[in-house]
């Protein structure tokens, strides 16, 4: 673990210029996103801005990616809302305090994982689970934001709850709000799909055209603020952001309510893991493009630091964001100094520009969220995964359906549980082949695929998998079955060329197998045991007690146990 | 699945004689055990007898073992007490009803597992977890039963609760009860350790000597009943079993309280899994001795049926017991008819002999439990496991400590969680070797172990593990690391001879790796992909899209990508 960033050494003017330009572009993108994700998380808009200042510094100091842009992101904001929504009134002081506590717990958990080098725990979240989770989150977020577009008030955490509530409120929809919301959706969709080709055709340089196309949200915000101010639409019932406190966040610890902390802990763990997985995959993708490296344990530390400072500066859980990191990278960011400069940009905005945001309609923020998250929904991926592997497809489908219908936490736990179950099922039945001697050679092959010579008194089995607890019992059953069908057999040779590991469960199984075979008048032997596996077996008394021999090769085993058959096969 | 037992066909007189003898001996053993385990489970003694009648018939009809003896067992009784103790007053009608409901849930769960062929789920309980759990249960049970030996009243589910309560009550101990309890313990211990050699020296036949030595509990019971009756010790405050209802259990469903059922479900699942694992390992050990076979899914059905009939006949959760199955086997039982006859024996006892049990002291039952369960405690196993493998030892130690200090359910969940975590950790870092060409051959070997020829522009990696979600991310990191250190490399060949499976997570990783390599100017290729893995890859668009080639052998890859280096190595 290293807290002294290597990039600081030899930082030069060219890098500073590049970082500064990237920071300017990312800041412009981050302001509307921060406001929108704070609204999604059920927090006052200023919390989003606070979460985009100090956390960026925290990550810059400890993270290992040079171009990752940290801050509030859609999925983590949804998880924050799903955790705190049932407990407190959104936007209340208790809610804000609990969000800070959630960030604190998340930060502590991430730092603890870094210290214990537990980054591998994120492997519990397999790709199909993550993918199903993100698609479902996108749908849930988009449906949840429709209330701001329609100008109605509904609550709910699952499709079951959201859709009926939304339809029930349709008669009460607010026309002007709908006009603004739908207009923003159309504008954002047009900018996203058509602005760049349009600008290119007009002769604008590609890089500039790309940046302008990403400025759609800023455009929508400026236009809508002007419109609301000019027509005094806030007087006509269009909900606006309202007064945003001016000035930097004060540093203060969240209220340390131990009982609440225990209640929030499972959600904090899940938020941390999901955020970490998302962030690391973005960071790795970007780092590889410049042949740089990401250290997962260092990333844990960086994200942990970001969340800890979010917790003491009025923020909420943050992580690395995909879209803004790509913009940062493409705008030429060279070092985490770009993050520091972005933080400075947001800080200046909070100091100077928040009064300008008063008349920003909530419907416009909702529209920017909807357009952003619909890009996350990839239902085709479910079909591809199912086609590739039924087991993975089932895990992805269960996560998707689970998140939509049972809520965020239950859905992800369902997916993780199912993928562990399917994984056990898959590895619980390793390939075990009966082998015989290839005529005229010392090689042993699967009797079902080759025409080989088998000895009547010696049964040879090849196991194509490490022996550990998921498959220990299966081996016992399989051998029992094979022996029960072959009354003449007196020796069983286990060919271990494919065995990379034997754990304690498998050792017990081997002992049980040896004993059961012995009581049935059959002796167990091993052959072709790899060095490390043999070292491990020697740490138990198995080798002394099992009564059989360990042969270097399967042919030697055959020669020792049934020399006649071995010679006959060799001579053919 | 088969419900028509194959052994019924051709059942003969010799088998009937053998089965009858075994049934007589097992019945004698089962009566005190049934009373004792019912007391351990917090139920009236007669519940234990009821649980030893119909469940034996249920198993005989559907189970696949010919010699397994089913009934109440120590560990499952402890789990029943731990589940119901905090909810109801032991021995009350609600408690009895809840125990029946628990057996119903357990039976339904086992039958559902059988129908869905989910026997492999028991693999979640690795051997170290089971072993730690059983040792800890033995200690907990023994300490818990001391209250009956001392004649005091205490409660508690963990060592934290039991030990202080016991010491606190010591001043109140009941002398006569202690004398009877300690006397029984001594008698049972002497019978267990010295009676058999003693009888052998006196010229008794070994088989009979063994059976007599196992009749210790019956001896203790008869002697103590006579003593209590003669000296009227029940008047002197020695707690006795009291009136045991005479007659067979009436058939009735437990009260179907849905909320209670939901509350009991997790415990029922755990009880079912633990019972199944225990029972199957006993059944397999015995079946192997006669070259018979056990079908795990059929076993699930048999145990499920046993628990379902326990639920409707006033019983509680049952499973196959180790000691009584061994006695049944050694006494010569040939078919499940021995179980049917044992059930008849217990039924006759309930009809005729229960009045004789009135004066049986609880302290004697406690002594039989203590002597039986101390045989389950094997702390040496923890040391052996730790010596064999740190990871397995940690899982076993955590389960042992967890059960003793946090209770039965929490302990087992801790163990399962830790062993899954350690398993992920172990498989998350597969062996990845950089390989080079052995001079003068077409073989490729690990560069760290052999003096081989490496091409400067082609990096060849061999992965010795299937590619699936626990290690998908590690491969991305490892390749990123290797490529970052080798700026001259233009091709990366992944040698897949050790890859038996690629799941959706690994497929995503391979796609990410290919793309990241491409953006760093390196092309990914594969070599020596096994047939089934290739079939699976073809179900995605990876092969078309990754831009590289799939070579039959590593040598062909080298020849195609850097012919000069391949030829040079071959010529050396």
CSV table of N, CA and C in Angstrom, one decimal, chain B residues 385-475:
chain,number,residue,atom,x,y,z
B,385,UNK,N,-6.4,-30.7,10.7
B,385,UNK,CA,-6.9,-29.9,9.5
B,385,UNK,C,-6.0,-28.7,9.4
B,386,UNK,N,-5.7,-28.0,10.5
B,386,UNK,CA,-4.9,-26.8,10.4
B,386,UNK,C,-3.5,-27.1,9.9
B,387,UNK,N,-3.0,-28.2,10.3
B,387,UNK,CA,-1.7,-28.6,9.8
B,387,UNK,C,-1.7,-28.9,8.3
B,388,UNK,N,-2.8,-29.5,7.9
B,388,UNK,CA,-2.9,-29.9,6.5
B,388,UNK,C,-3.2,-28.7,5.6
B,389,UNK,N,-4.0,-27.8,6.1
B,389,UNK,CA,-4.3,-26.6,5.3
B,389,UNK,C,-4.8,-25.5,6.2
B,390,UNK,N,-4.1,-24.3,6.1
B,390,UNK,CA,-4.5,-23.2,7.0
B,390,UNK,C,-5.9,-22.8,6.7
B,391,UNK,N,-6.3,-22.7,5.4
B,391,UNK,CA,-7.7,-22.2,5.1
B,391,UNK,C,-8.7,-23.1,5.7
B,392,UNK,N,-8.6,-24.5,5.5
B,392,UNK,CA,-9.6,-25.4,6.0
B,392,UNK,C,-9.6,-25.3,7.5
B,393,UNK,N,-8.4,-25.2,8.1
B,393,UNK,CA,-8.3,-25.2,9.6
B,393,UNK,C,-9.0,-23.9,10.1
B,394,UNK,N,-8.9,-22.8,9.4
B,394,UNK,CA,-9.5,-21.6,9.9
B,394,UNK,C,-11.1,-21.8,9.8
B,395,UNK,N,-11.6,-22.4,8.7
B,395,UNK,CA,-13.0,-22.6,8.6
B,395,UNK,C,-13.5,-23.5,9.7
B,396,UNK,N,-12.7,-24.5,10.0
B,396,UNK,CA,-13.1,-25.5,11.1
B,396,UNK,C,-13.1,-24.8,12.5
B,397,UNK,N,-12.0,-24.0,12.7
B,397,UNK,CA,-11.9,-23.3,14.0
B,397,UNK,C,-13.0,-22.3,14.2
B,398,UNK,N,-13.4,-21.6,13.1
B,398,UNK,CA,-14.4,-20.6,13.2
B,398,UNK,C,-15.7,-21.2,13.4
B,399,UNK,N,-16.0,-22.3,12.8
B,399,UNK,CA,-17.3,-23.0,13.1
B,399,UNK,C,-17.4,-23.5,14.5
B,400,UNK,N,-16.3,-24.1,15.0
B,400,UNK,CA,-16.2,-24.6,16.3
B,400,UNK,C,-16.5,-23.5,17.3
B,401,UNK,N,-15.7,-22.4,17.2
B,401,UNK,CA,-15.8,-21.3,18.1
B,401,UNK,C,-17.2,-20.6,18.0
B,402,UNK,N,-17.6,-20.5,16.7
B,402,UNK,CA,-18.9,-19.8,16.5
B,402,UNK,C,-20.0,-20.5,17.1
B,403,UNK,N,-20.1,-21.9,17.0
B,403,UNK,CA,-21.2,-22.6,17.6
B,403,UNK,C,-21.2,-22.5,19.1
B,404,UNK,N,-20.0,-22.6,19.7
B,404,UNK,CA,-19.9,-22.6,21.1
B,404,UNK,C,-20.3,-21.2,21.7
B,405,UNK,N,-19.8,-20.1,21.0
B,405,UNK,CA,-20.0,-18.8,21.6
B,405,UNK,C,-21.2,-18.0,21.0
B,406,UNK,N,-21.5,-18.3,19.7
B,406,UNK,CA,-22.6,-17.5,19.1
B,406,UNK,C,-23.9,-18.3,18.9
B,407,UNK,N,-23.8,-19.6,19.2
B,407,UNK,CA,-25.0,-20.4,19.0
B,407,UNK,C,-24.9,-21.3,17.7
B,408,UNK,N,-25.8,-22.2,17.6
B,408,UNK,CA,-25.7,-23.3,16.6
B,408,UNK,C,-25.8,-22.7,15.2
B,409,UNK,N,-26.9,-21.9,15.0
B,409,UNK,CA,-27.1,-21.4,13.6
B,409,UNK,C,-26.1,-20.4,13.2
B,410,UNK,N,-25.8,-19.4,14.1
B,410,UNK,CA,-24.8,-18.4,13.7
B,410,UNK,C,-23.4,-19.1,13.4
B,411,UNK,N,-23.1,-20.1,14.3
B,411,UNK,CA,-21.8,-20.7,14.1
B,411,UNK,C,-21.7,-21.4,12.8
B,412,UNK,N,-22.7,-22.1,12.4
B,412,UNK,CA,-22.6,-22.9,11.1
B,412,UNK,C,-22.6,-21.9,9.9
B,413,UNK,N,-23.4,-20.8,10.1
B,413,UNK,CA,-23.4,-19.8,9.0
B,413,UNK,C,-22.0,-19.1,8.9
B,414,UNK,N,-21.4,-18.9,10.0
B,414,UNK,CA,-20.1,-18.3,10.0
B,414,UNK,C,-19.1,-19.2,9.3
B,415,UNK,N,-19.2,-20.5,9.6
B,415,UNK,CA,-18.3,-21.5,9.0
B,415,UNK,C,-18.5,-21.6,7.5
B,416,UNK,N,-19.8,-21.7,7.1
B,416,UNK,CA,-20.1,-21.8,5.6
B,416,UNK,C,-19.6,-20.5,4.9
B,417,UNK,N,-19.9,-19.3,5.5
B,417,UNK,CA,-19.5,-18.1,4.9
B,417,UNK,C,-18.0,-18.0,4.7
B,418,UNK,N,-17.3,-18.4,5.8
B,418,UNK,CA,-15.8,-18.3,5.8
B,418,UNK,C,-15.2,-19.3,4.8
B,419,UNK,N,-15.8,-20.5,4.7
B,419,UNK,CA,-15.2,-21.5,3.8
B,419,UNK,C,-15.5,-21.1,2.3
B,420,UNK,N,-16.7,-20.4,2.1
B,420,UNK,CA,-16.9,-19.9,0.7
B,420,UNK,C,-15.9,-18.8,0.4
B,421,UNK,N,-15.7,-17.9,1.4
B,421,UNK,CA,-14.7,-16.8,1.2
B,421,UNK,C,-13.3,-17.3,0.9
B,422,UNK,N,-12.9,-18.3,1.7
B,422,UNK,CA,-11.5,-18.8,1.5
B,422,UNK,C,-11.4,-19.6,0.2
B,423,UNK,N,-12.5,-20.2,-0.2
B,423,UNK,CA,-12.6,-20.9,-1.4
B,423,UNK,C,-12.4,-20.0,-2.6
B,424,UNK,N,-13.2,-18.9,-2.5
B,424,UNK,CA,-13.0,-17.8,-3.6
B,424,UNK,C,-11.6,-17.3,-3.6
B,425,UNK,N,-11.0,-17.1,-2.4
B,425,UNK,CA,-9.7,-16.5,-2.4
B,425,UNK,C,-8.7,-17.5,-3.0
B,426,UNK,N,-8.9,-18.8,-2.7
B,426,UNK,CA,-8.0,-19.8,-3.3
B,426,UNK,C,-8.1,-19.9,-4.8
B,427,UNK,N,-9.3,-19.9,-5.3
B,427,UNK,CA,-9.5,-20.1,-6.8
B,427,UNK,C,-9.4,-18.8,-7.5
B,428,UNK,N,-9.3,-17.6,-6.8
B,428,UNK,CA,-9.3,-16.4,-7.5
B,428,UNK,C,-7.9,-16.1,-8.1
B,429,UNK,N,-6.9,-16.9,-7.7
B,429,UNK,CA,-5.6,-16.6,-8.2
B,429,UNK,C,-5.0,-17.9,-8.8
B,430,UNK,N,-5.5,-18.2,-10.0
B,430,UNK,CA,-5.0,-19.5,-10.7
B,430,UNK,C,-3.6,-19.3,-11.1
B,431,UNK,N,-3.0,-20.5,-11.2
B,431,UNK,CA,-1.6,-20.5,-11.7
B,431,UNK,C,-1.5,-20.1,-13.2
B,432,UNK,N,-0.8,-19.0,-13.4
B,432,UNK,CA,-0.6,-18.5,-14.8
B,432,UNK,C,0.9,-18.5,-15.1
B,433,UNK,N,1.4,-19.2,-16.0
B,433,UNK,CA,2.8,-19.3,-16.3
B,433,UNK,C,3.1,-18.7,-17.7
B,434,UNK,N,4.2,-17.9,-17.7
B,434,UNK,CA,4.7,-17.5,-19.0
B,434,UNK,C,5.5,-18.7,-19.5
B,435,UNK,N,5.2,-19.1,-20.8
B,435,UNK,CA,5.9,-20.3,-21.3
B,435,UNK,C,6.8,-19.9,-22.5
B,436,UNK,N,7.8,-20.8,-22.7
B,436,UNK,CA,8.7,-20.6,-23.9
B,436,UNK,C,9.0,-22.0,-24.5
B,437,UNK,N,9.6,-21.9,-25.6
B,437,UNK,CA,9.8,-23.2,-26.4
B,437,UNK,C,11.1,-23.9,-25.9
B,438,UNK,N,10.9,-25.2,-25.6
B,438,UNK,CA,12.1,-26.0,-25.2
B,438,UNK,C,13.0,-26.1,-26.4
B,439,UNK,N,14.2,-25.8,-26.3
B,439,UNK,CA,15.1,-25.9,-27.5
B,439,UNK,C,15.1,-27.3,-28.1
B,440,UNK,N,15.1,-27.4,-29.4
B,440,UNK,CA,15.1,-28.7,-30.1
B,440,UNK,C,13.8,-29.4,-30.0
B,441,UNK,N,12.7,-28.8,-29.6
B,441,UNK,CA,11.4,-29.5,-29.5
B,441,UNK,C,10.3,-28.5,-29.9
B,442,UNK,N,9.0,-29.1,-30.0
B,442,UNK,CA,7.9,-28.3,-30.2
B,442,UNK,C,7.1,-28.1,-28.9
B,443,UNK,N,7.7,-28.4,-27.7
B,443,UNK,CA,7.1,-28.2,-26.5
B,443,UNK,C,7.3,-26.9,-25.9
B,444,UNK,N,6.3,-26.4,-25.1
B,444,UNK,CA,6.4,-25.1,-24.4
B,444,UNK,C,6.3,-25.3,-22.9
B,445,UNK,N,7.2,-24.8,-22.2
B,445,UNK,CA,7.3,-25.0,-20.7
B,445,UNK,C,7.4,-23.6,-20.0
B,446,UNK,N,7.1,-23.7,-18.7
B,446,UNK,CA,7.2,-22.5,-17.8
B,446,UNK,C,8.6,-21.9,-17.9
B,447,UNK,N,8.7,-20.6,-18.1
B,447,UNK,CA,10.1,-20.0,-18.3
B,447,UNK,C,10.8,-20.0,-16.9
B,448,UNK,N,10.1,-20.1,-15.8
B,448,UNK,CA,10.8,-20.1,-14.5
B,448,UNK,C,11.4,-21.4,-14.1
B,449,UNK,N,10.9,-22.5,-14.7
B,449,UNK,CA,11.4,-23.8,-14.4
B,449,UNK,C,12.3,-24.4,-15.4
B,450,UNK,N,12.3,-23.9,-16.6
B,450,UNK,CA,13.1,-24.6,-17.7
B,450,UNK,C,13.8,-23.5,-18.5
B,451,UNK,N,14.9,-23.9,-19.1
B,451,UNK,CA,15.7,-23.0,-19.9
B,451,UNK,C,15.1,-23.0,-21.3
B,452,UNK,N,14.2,-22.1,-21.6
B,452,UNK,CA,13.5,-22.1,-22.9
B,452,UNK,C,13.7,-20.9,-23.7
B,453,UNK,N,13.3,-20.9,-25.0
B,453,UNK,CA,13.5,-19.8,-25.9
B,453,UNK,C,12.2,-19.0,-25.9
B,454,UNK,N,12.3,-17.6,-25.6
B,454,UNK,CA,11.1,-16.8,-25.7
B,454,UNK,C,11.2,-15.8,-26.9
B,455,UNK,N,10.2,-15.6,-27.6
B,455,UNK,CA,10.2,-14.6,-28.7
B,455,UNK,C,10.0,-13.2,-28.1
B,456,UNK,N,10.7,-12.2,-28.6
B,456,UNK,CA,10.5,-10.9,-28.0
B,456,UNK,C,9.1,-10.3,-28.4
B,457,UNK,N,8.5,-10.7,-29.5
B,457,UNK,CA,7.3,-10.0,-29.9
B,457,UNK,C,6.1,-10.9,-29.6
B,458,UNK,N,6.3,-12.1,-29.2
B,458,UNK,CA,5.1,-13.0,-28.8
B,458,UNK,C,5.2,-13.4,-27.4
B,459,UNK,N,4.2,-13.1,-26.6
B,459,UNK,CA,4.1,-13.5,-25.2
B,459,UNK,C,3.1,-14.7,-25.1
B,460,UNK,N,3.6,-15.8,-24.6
B,460,UNK,CA,2.8,-17.0,-24.4
B,460,UNK,C,2.5,-17.3,-23.0
B,461,UNK,N,1.2,-17.4,-22.6
B,461,UNK,CA,0.8,-17.7,-21.3
B,461,UNK,C,0.0,-18.9,-21.2
B,462,UNK,N,0.3,-19.8,-20.1
B,462,UNK,CA,-0.5,-21.0,-19.9
B,462,UNK,C,-1.3,-20.8,-18.6
B,463,UNK,N,-2.7,-21.0,-18.7
B,463,UNK,CA,-3.5,-20.8,-17.5
B,463,UNK,C,-3.9,-22.2,-17.1
B,464,UNK,N,-3.6,-22.6,-15.8
B,464,UNK,CA,-3.8,-23.9,-15.3
B,464,UNK,C,-5.1,-24.0,-14.5
B,465,UNK,N,-6.2,-23.5,-15.1
B,465,UNK,CA,-7.5,-23.5,-14.3
B,465,UNK,C,-8.6,-23.1,-15.3
B,466,UNK,N,-9.8,-23.6,-15.0
B,466,UNK,CA,-10.9,-23.1,-15.8
B,466,UNK,C,-11.1,-21.6,-15.6
B,467,UNK,N,-11.6,-21.0,-16.6
B,467,UNK,CA,-11.8,-19.5,-16.4
B,467,UNK,C,-13.3,-19.3,-16.0
B,468,UNK,N,-13.5,-18.8,-14.8
B,468,UNK,CA,-14.9,-18.5,-14.4
B,468,UNK,C,-14.8,-17.4,-13.4
B,469,UNK,N,-16.0,-17.0,-12.9
B,469,UNK,CA,-16.1,-15.7,-12.2
B,469,UNK,C,-15.1,-15.5,-11.0
B,470,UNK,N,-14.8,-16.6,-10.2
B,470,UNK,CA,-13.8,-16.2,-9.2
B,470,UNK,C,-12.5,-15.7,-9.6
B,471,UNK,N,-12.1,-16.1,-10.8
B,471,UNK,CA,-10.7,-15.7,-11.3
B,471,UNK,C,-10.7,-14.8,-12.5
B,472,UNK,N,-11.9,-14.4,-13.0
B,472,UNK,CA,-12.0,-13.7,-14.3
B,472,UNK,C,-11.2,-12.4,-14.2
B,473,UNK,N,-11.5,-11.6,-13.1
B,473,UNK,CA,-10.8,-10.3,-12.9
B,473,UNK,C,-9.3,-10.5,-12.7
B,474,UNK,N,-8.9,-11.5,-12.0
B,474,UNK,CA,-7.5,-11.7,-11.8
B,474,UNK,C,-6.7,-11.8,-13.1
B,475,UNK,N,-7.3,-12.6,-14.1
B,475,UNK,CA,-6.6,-12.8,-15.3
B,475,UNK,C,-6.5,-11.4,-16.0
